[in-house]
PDB file of N, CA, C and O in Angstrom:
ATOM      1  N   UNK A 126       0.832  -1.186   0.000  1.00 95.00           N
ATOM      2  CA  UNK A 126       0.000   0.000   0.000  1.00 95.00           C
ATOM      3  C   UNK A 126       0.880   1.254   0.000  1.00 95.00           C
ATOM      4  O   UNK A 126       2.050   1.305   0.380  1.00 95.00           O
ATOM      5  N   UNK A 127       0.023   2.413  -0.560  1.00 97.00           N
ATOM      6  CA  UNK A 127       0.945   3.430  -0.688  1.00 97.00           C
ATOM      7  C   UNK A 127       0.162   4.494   0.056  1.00 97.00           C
ATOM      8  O   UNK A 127      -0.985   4.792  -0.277  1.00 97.00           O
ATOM      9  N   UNK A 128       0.926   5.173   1.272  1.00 98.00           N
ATOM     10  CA  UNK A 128       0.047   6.253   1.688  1.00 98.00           C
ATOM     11  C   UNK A 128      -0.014   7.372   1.184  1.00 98.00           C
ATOM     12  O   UNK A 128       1.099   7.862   0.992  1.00 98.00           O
ATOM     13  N   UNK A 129      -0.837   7.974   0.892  1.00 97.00           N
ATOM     14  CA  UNK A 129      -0.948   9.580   0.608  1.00 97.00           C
ATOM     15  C   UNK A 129      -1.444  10.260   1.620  1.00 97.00           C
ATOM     16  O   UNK A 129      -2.260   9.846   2.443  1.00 97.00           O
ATOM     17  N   UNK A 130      -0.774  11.694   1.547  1.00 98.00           N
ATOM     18  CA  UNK A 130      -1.027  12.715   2.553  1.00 98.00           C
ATOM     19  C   UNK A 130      -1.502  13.990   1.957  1.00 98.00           C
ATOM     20  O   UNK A 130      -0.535  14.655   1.586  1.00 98.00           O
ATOM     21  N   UNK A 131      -2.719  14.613   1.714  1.00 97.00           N
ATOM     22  CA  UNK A 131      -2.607  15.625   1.017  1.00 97.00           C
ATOM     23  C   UNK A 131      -2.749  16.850   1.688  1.00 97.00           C
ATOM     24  O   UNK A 131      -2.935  16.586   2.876  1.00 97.00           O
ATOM     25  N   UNK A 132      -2.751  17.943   1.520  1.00 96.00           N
ATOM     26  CA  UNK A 132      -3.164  19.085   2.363  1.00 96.00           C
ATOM     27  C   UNK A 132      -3.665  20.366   1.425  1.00 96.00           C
ATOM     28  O   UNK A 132      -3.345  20.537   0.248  1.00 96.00           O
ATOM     29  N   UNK A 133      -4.543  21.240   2.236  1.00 94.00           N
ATOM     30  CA  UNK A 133      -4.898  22.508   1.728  1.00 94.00           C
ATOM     31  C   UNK A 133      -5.332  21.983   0.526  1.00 94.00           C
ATOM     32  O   UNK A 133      -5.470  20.765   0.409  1.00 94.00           O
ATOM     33  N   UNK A 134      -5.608  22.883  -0.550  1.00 93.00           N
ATOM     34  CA  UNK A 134      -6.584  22.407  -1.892  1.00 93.00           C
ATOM     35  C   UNK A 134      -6.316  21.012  -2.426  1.00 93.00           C
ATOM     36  O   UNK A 134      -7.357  20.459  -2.779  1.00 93.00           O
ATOM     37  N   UNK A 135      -5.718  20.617  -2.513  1.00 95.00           N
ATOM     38  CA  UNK A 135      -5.570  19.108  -2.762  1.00 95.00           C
ATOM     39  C   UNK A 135      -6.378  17.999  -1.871  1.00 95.00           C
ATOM     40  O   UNK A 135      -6.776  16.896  -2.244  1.00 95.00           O
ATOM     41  N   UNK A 136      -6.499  18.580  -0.650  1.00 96.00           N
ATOM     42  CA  UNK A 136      -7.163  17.840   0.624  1.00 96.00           C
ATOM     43  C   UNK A 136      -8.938  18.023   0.157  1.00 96.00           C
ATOM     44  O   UNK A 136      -9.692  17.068  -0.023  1.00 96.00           O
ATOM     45  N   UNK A 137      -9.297  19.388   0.039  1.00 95.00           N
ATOM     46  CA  UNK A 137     -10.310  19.366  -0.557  1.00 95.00           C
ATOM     47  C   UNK A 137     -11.099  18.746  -1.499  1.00 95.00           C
ATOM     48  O   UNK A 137     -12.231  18.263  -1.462  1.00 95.00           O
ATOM     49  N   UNK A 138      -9.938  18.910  -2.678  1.00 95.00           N
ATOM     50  CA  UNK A 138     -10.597  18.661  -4.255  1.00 95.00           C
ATOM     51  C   UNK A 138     -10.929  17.285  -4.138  1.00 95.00           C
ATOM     52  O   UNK A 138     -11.966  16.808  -4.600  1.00 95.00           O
ATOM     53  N   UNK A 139      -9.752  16.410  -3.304  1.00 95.00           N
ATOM     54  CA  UNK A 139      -9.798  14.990  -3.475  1.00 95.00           C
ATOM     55  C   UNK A 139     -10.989  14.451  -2.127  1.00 95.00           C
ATOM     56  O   UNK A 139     -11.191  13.273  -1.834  1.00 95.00           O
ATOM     57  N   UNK A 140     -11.514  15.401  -1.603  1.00 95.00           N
ATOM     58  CA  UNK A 140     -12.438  14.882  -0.515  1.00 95.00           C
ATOM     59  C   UNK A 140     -11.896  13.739   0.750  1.00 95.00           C
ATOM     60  O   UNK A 140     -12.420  12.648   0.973  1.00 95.00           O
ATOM     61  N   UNK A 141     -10.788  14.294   1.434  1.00 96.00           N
ATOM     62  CA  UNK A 141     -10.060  13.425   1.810  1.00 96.00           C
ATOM     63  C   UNK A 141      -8.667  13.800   2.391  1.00 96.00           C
ATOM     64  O   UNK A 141      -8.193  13.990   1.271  1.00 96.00           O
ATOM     65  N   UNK A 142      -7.745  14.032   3.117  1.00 97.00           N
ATOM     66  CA  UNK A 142      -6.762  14.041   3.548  1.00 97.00           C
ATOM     67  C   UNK A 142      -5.854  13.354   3.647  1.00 97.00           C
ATOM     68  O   UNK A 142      -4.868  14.092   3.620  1.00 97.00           O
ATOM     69  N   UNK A 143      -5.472  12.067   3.780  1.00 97.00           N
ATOM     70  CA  UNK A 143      -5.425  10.983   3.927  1.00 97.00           C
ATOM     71  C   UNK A 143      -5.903   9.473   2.854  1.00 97.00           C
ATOM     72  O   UNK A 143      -6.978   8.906   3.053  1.00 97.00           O
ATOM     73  N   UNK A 144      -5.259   9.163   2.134  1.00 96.00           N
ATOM     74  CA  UNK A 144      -5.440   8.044   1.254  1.00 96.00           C
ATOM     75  C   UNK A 144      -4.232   6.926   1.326  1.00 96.00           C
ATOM     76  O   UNK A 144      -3.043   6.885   1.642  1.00 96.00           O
ATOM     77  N   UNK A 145      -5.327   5.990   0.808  1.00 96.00           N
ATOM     78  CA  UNK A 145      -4.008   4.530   0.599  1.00 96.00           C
ATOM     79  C   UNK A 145      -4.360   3.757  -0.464  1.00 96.00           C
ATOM     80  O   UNK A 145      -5.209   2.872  -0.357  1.00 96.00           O
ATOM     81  N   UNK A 146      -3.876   3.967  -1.328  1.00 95.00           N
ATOM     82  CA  UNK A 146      -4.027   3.132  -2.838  1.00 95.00           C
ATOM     83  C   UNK A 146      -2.747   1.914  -2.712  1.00 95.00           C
ATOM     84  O   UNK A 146      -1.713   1.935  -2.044  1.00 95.00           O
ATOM     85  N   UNK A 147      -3.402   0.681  -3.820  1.00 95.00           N
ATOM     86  CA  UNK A 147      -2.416  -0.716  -3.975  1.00 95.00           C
ATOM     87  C   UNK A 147      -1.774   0.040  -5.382  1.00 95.00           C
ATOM     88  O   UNK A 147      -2.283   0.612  -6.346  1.00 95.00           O
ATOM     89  N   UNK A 148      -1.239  -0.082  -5.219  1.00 93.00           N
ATOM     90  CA  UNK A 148       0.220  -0.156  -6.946  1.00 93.00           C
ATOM     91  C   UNK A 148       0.361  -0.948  -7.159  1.00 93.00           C
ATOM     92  O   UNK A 148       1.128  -1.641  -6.491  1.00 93.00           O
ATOM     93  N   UNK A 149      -0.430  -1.531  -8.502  1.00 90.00           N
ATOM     94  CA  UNK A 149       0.228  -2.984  -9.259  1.00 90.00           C
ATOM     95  C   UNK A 149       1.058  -2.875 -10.201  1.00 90.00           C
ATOM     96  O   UNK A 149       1.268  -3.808 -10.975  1.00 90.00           O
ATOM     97  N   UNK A 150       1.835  -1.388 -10.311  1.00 90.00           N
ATOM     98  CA  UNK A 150       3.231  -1.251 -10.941  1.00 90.00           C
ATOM     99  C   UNK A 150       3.561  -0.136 -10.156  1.00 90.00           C
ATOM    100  O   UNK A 150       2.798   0.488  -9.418  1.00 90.00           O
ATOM    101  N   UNK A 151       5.213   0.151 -10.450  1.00 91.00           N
ATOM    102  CA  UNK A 151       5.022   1.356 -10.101  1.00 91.00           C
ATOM    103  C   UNK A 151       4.587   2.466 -11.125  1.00 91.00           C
ATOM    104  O   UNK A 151       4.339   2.276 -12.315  1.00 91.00           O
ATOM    105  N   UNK A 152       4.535   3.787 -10.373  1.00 95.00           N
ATOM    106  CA  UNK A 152       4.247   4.682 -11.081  1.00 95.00           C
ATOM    107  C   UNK A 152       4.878   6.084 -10.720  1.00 95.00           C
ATOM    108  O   UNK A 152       5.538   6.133  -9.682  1.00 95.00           O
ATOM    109  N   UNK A 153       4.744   7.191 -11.452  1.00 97.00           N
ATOM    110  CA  UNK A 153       4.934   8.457 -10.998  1.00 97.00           C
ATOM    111  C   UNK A 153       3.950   9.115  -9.699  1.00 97.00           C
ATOM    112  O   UNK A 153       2.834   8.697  -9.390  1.00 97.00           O
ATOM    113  N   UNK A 154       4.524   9.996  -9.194  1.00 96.00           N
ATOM    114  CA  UNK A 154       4.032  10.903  -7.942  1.00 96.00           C
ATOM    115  C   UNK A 154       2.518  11.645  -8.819  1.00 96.00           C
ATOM    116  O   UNK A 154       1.350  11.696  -8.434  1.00 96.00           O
ATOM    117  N   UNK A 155       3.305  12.256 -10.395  1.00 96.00           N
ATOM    118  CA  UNK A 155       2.097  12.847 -10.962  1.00 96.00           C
ATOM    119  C   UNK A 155       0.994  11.776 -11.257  1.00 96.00           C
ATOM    120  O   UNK A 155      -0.120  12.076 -10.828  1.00 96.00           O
ATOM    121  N   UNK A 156       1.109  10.548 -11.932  1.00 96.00           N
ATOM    122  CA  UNK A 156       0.153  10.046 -12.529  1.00 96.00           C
ATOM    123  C   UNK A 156      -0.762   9.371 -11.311  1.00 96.00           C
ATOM    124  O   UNK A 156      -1.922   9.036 -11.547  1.00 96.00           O
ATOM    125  N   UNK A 157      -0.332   9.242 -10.358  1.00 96.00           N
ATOM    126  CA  UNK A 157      -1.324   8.832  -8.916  1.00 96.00           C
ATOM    127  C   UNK A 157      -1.740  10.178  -8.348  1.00 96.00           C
ATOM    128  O   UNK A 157      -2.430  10.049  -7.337  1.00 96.00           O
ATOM    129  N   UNK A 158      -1.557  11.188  -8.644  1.00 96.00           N
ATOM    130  CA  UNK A 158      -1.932  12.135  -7.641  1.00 96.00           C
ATOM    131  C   UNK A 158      -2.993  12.965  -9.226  1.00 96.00           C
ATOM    132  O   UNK A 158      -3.446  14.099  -9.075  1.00 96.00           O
ATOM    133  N   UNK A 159      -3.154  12.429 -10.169  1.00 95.00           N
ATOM    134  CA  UNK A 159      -3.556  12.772 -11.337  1.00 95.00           C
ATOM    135  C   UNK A 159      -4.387  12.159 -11.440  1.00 95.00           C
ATOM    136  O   UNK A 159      -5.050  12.545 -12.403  1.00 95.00           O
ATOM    137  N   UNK A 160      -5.065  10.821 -10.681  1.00 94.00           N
ATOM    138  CA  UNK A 160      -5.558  10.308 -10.832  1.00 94.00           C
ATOM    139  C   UNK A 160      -6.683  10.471  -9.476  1.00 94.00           C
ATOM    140  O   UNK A 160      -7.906  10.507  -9.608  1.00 94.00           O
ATOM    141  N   UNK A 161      -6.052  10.545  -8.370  1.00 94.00           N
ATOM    142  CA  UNK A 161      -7.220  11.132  -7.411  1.00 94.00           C
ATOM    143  C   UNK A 161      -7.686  12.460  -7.192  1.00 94.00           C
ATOM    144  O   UNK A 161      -8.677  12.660  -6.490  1.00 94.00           O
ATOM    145  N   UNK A 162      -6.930  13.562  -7.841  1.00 93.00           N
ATOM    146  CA  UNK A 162      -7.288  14.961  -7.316  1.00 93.00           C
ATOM    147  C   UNK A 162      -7.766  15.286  -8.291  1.00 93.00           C
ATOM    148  O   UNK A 162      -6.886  15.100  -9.131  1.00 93.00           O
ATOM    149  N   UNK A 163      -8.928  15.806  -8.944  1.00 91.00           N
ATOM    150  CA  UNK A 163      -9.583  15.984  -9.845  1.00 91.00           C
ATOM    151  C   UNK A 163      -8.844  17.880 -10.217  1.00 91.00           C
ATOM    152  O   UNK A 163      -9.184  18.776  -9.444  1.00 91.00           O
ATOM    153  N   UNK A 164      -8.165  18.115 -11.073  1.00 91.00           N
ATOM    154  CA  UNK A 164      -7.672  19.990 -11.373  1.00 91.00           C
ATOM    155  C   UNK A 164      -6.142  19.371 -11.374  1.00 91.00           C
ATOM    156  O   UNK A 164      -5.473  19.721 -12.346  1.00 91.00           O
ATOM    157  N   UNK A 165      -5.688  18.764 -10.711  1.00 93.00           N
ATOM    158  CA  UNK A 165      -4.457  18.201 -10.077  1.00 93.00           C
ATOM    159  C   UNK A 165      -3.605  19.661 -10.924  1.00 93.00           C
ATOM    160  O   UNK A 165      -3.189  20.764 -10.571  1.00 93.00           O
ATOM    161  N   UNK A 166      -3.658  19.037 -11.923  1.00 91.00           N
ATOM    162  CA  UNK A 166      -2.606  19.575 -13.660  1.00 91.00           C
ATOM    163  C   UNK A 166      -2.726  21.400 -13.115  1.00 91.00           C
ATOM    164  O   UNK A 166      -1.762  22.157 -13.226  1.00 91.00           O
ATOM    165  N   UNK A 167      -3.714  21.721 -12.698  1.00 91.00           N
ATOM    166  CA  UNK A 167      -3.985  23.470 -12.958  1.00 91.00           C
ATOM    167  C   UNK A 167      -3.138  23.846 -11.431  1.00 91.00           C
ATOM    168  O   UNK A 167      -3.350  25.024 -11.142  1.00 91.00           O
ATOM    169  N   UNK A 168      -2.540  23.371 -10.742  1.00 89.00           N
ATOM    170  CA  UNK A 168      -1.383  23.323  -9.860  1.00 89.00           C
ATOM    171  C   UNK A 168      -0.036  23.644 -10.355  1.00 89.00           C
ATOM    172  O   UNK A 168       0.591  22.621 -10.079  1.00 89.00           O
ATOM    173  N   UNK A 169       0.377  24.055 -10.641  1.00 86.00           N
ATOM    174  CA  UNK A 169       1.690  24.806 -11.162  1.00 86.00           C
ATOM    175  C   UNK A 169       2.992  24.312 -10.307  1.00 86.00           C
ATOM    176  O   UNK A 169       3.933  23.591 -10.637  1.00 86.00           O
ATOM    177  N   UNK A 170       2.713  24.915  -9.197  1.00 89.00           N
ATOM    178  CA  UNK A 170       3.738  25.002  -8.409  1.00 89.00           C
ATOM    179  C   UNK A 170       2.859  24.124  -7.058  1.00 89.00           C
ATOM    180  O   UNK A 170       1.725  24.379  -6.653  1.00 89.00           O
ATOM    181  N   UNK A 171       3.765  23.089  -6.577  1.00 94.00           N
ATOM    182  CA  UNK A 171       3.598  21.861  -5.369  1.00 94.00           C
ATOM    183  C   UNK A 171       4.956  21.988  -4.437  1.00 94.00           C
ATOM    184  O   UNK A 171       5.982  22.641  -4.623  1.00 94.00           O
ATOM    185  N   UNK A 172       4.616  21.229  -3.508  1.00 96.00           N
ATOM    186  CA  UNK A 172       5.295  20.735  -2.723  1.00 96.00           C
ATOM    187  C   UNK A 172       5.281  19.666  -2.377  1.00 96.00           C
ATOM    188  O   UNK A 172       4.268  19.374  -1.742  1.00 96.00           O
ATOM    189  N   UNK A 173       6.484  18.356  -2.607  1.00 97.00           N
ATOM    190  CA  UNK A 173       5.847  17.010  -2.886  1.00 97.00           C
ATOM    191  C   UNK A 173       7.209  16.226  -1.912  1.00 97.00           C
ATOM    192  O   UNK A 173       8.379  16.559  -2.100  1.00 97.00           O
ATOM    193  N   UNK A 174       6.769  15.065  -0.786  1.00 98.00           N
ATOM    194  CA  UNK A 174       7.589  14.570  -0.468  1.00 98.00           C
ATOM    195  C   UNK A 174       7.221  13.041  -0.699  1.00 98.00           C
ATOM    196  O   UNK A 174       6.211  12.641  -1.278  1.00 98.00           O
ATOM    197  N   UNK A 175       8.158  12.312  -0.177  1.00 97.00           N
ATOM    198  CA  UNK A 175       8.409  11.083  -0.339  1.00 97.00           C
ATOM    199  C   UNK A 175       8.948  10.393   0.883  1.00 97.00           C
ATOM    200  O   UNK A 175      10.151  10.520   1.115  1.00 97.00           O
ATOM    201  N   UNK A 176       8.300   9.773   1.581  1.00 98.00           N
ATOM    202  CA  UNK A 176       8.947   9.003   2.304  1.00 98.00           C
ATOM    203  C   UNK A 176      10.127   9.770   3.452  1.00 98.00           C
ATOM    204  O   UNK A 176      11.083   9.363   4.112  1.00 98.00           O
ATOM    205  N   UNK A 177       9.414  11.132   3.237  1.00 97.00           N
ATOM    206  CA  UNK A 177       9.818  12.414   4.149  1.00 97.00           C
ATOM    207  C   UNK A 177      10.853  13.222   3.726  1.00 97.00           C
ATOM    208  O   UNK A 177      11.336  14.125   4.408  1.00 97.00           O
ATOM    209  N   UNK A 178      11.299  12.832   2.307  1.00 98.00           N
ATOM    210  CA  UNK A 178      12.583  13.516   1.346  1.00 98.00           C
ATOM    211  C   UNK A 178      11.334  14.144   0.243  1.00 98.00           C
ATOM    212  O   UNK A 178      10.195  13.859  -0.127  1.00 98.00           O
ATOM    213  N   UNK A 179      12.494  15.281  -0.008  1.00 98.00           N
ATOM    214  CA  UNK A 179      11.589  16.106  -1.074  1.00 98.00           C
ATOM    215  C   UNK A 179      11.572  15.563  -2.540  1.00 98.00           C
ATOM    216  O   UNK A 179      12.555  14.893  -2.857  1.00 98.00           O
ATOM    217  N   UNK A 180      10.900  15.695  -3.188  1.00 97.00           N
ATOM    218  CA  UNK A 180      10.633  14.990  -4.533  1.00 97.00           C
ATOM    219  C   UNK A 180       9.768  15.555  -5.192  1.00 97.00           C
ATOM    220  O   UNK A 180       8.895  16.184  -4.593  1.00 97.00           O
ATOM    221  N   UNK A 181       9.774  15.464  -7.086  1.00 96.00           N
ATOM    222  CA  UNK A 181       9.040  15.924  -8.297  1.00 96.00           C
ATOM    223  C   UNK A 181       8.382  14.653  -8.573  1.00 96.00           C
ATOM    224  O   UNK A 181       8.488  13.459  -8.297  1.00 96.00           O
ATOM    225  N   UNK A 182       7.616  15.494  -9.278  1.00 95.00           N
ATOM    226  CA  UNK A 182       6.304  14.820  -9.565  1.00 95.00           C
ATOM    227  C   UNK A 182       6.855  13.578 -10.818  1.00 95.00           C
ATOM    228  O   UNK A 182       6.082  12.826 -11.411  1.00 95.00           O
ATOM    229  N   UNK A 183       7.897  13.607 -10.948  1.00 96.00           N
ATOM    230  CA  UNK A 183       8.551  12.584 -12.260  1.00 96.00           C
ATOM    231  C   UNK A 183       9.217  11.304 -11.789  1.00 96.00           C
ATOM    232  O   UNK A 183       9.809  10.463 -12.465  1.00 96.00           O
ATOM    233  N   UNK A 184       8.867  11.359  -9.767  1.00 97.00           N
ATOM    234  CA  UNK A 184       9.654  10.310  -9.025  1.00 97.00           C
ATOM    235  C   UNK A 184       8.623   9.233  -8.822  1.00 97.00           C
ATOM    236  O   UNK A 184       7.405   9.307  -8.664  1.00 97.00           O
ATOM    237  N   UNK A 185       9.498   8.152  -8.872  1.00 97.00           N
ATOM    238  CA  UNK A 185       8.460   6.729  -9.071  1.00 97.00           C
ATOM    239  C   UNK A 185       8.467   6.331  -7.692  1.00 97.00           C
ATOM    240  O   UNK A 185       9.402   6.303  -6.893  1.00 97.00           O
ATOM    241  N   UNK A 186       6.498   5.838  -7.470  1.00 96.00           N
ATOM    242  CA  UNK A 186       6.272   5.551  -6.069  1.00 96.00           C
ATOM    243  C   UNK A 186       6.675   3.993  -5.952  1.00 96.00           C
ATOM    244  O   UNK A 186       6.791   3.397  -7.023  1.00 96.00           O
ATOM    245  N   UNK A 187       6.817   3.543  -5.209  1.00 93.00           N
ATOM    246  CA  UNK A 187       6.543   2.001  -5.138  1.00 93.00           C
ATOM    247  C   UNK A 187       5.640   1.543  -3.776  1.00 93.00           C
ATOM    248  O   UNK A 187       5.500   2.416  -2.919  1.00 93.00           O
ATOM    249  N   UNK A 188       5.041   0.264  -3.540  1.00 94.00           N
ATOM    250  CA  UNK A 188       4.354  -0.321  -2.491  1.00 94.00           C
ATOM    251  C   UNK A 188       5.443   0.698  -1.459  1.00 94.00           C
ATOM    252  O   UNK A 188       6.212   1.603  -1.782  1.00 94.00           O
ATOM    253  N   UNK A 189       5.230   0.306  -0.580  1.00 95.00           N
ATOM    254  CA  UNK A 189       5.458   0.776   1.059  1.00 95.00           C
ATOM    255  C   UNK A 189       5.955   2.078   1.177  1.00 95.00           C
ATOM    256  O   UNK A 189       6.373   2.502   2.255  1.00 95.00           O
ATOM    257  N   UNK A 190       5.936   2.941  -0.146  1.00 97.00           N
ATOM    258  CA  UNK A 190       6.322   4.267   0.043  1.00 97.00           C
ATOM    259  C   UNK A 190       5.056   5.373   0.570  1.00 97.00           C
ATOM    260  O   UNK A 190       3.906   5.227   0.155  1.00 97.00           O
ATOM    261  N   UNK A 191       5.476   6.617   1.648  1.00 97.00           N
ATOM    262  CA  UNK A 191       4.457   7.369   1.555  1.00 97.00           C
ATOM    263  C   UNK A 191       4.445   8.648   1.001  1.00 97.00           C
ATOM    264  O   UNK A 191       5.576   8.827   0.551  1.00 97.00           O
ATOM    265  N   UNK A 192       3.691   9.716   0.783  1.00 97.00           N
ATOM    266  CA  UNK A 192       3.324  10.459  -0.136  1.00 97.00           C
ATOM    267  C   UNK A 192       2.782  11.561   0.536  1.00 97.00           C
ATOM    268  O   UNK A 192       1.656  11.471   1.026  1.00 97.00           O
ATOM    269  N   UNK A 193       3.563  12.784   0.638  1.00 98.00           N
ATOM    270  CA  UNK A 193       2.931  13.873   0.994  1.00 98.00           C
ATOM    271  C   UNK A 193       2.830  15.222   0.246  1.00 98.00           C
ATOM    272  O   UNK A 193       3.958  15.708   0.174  1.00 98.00           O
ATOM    273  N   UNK A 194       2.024  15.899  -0.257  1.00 97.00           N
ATOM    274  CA  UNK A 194       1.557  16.758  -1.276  1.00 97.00           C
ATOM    275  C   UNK A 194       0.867  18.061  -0.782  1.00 97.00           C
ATOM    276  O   UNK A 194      -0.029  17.926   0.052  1.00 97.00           O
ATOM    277  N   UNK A 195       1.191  19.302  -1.210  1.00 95.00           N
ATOM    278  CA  UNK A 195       0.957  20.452  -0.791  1.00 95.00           C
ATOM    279  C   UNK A 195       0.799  21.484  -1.634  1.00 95.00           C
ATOM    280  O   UNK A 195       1.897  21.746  -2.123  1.00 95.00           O
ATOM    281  N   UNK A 196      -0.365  22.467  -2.193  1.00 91.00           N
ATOM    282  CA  UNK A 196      -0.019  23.196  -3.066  1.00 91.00           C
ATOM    283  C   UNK A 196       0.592  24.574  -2.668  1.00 91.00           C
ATOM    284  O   UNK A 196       0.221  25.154  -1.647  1.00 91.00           O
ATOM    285  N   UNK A 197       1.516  25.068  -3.483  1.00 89.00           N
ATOM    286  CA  UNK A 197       2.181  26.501  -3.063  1.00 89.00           C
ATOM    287  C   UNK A 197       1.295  27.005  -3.188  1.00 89.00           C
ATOM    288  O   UNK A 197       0.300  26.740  -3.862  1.00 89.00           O
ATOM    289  N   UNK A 198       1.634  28.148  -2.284  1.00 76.00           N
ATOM    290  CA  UNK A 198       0.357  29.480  -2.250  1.00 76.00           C
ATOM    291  C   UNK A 198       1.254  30.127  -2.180  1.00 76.00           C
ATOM    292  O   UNK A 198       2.370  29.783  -1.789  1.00 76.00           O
ATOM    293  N   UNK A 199       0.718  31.788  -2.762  1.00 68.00           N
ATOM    294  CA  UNK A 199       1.405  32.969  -2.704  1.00 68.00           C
ATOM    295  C   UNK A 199       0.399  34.256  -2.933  1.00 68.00           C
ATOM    296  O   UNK A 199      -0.550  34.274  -3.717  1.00 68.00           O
ATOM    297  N   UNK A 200       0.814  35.303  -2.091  1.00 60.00           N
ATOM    298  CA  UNK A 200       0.284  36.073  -1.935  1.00 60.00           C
ATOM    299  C   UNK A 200       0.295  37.268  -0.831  1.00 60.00           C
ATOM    300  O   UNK A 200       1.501  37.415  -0.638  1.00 60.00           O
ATOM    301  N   UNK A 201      -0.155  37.890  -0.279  1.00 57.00           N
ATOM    302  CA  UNK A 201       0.354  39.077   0.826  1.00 57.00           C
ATOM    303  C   UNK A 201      -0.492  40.080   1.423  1.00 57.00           C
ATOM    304  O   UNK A 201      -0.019  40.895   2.215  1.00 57.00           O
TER     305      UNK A 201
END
């Protein structure tokens, strides 16, 4: 199982905070997080870890890895 952690608009969109999907391959950070957060793509700028190390969306998850996701905000 793979945990996901999402927060702030991502937590929303995906109705959920907290997820755990099976991987029957691996895959990218984007194409699983593309697949539950419905806008995902109209996110520009993230903040994405891995297993508590920072990571892009082009890094491959595998089973027992977890997943934490954040969108940048900016503003003043």
């Amino acid at each position: 199982m793979v945990k996901i952690r999402l927060m702030g608009a991502f937590a929303h969109l995906a109705k959920a905070r907290e997820l755990e999907i099976k991987l029957e391959s691996p895959k990218t950070v984007d194409e699983i997080l593309r697949e539950l957060i419905p806008r995902y793509d109209e996110f520009h700028d993230k903040i994405i870890f891995i297993n508590g190390k920072p990571a892009k969306g082009d890094a491959v998850v595998e089973e027992g890895d977890e997943i934490k996701v954040m969108p940048v905000l900016s503003g003043g």
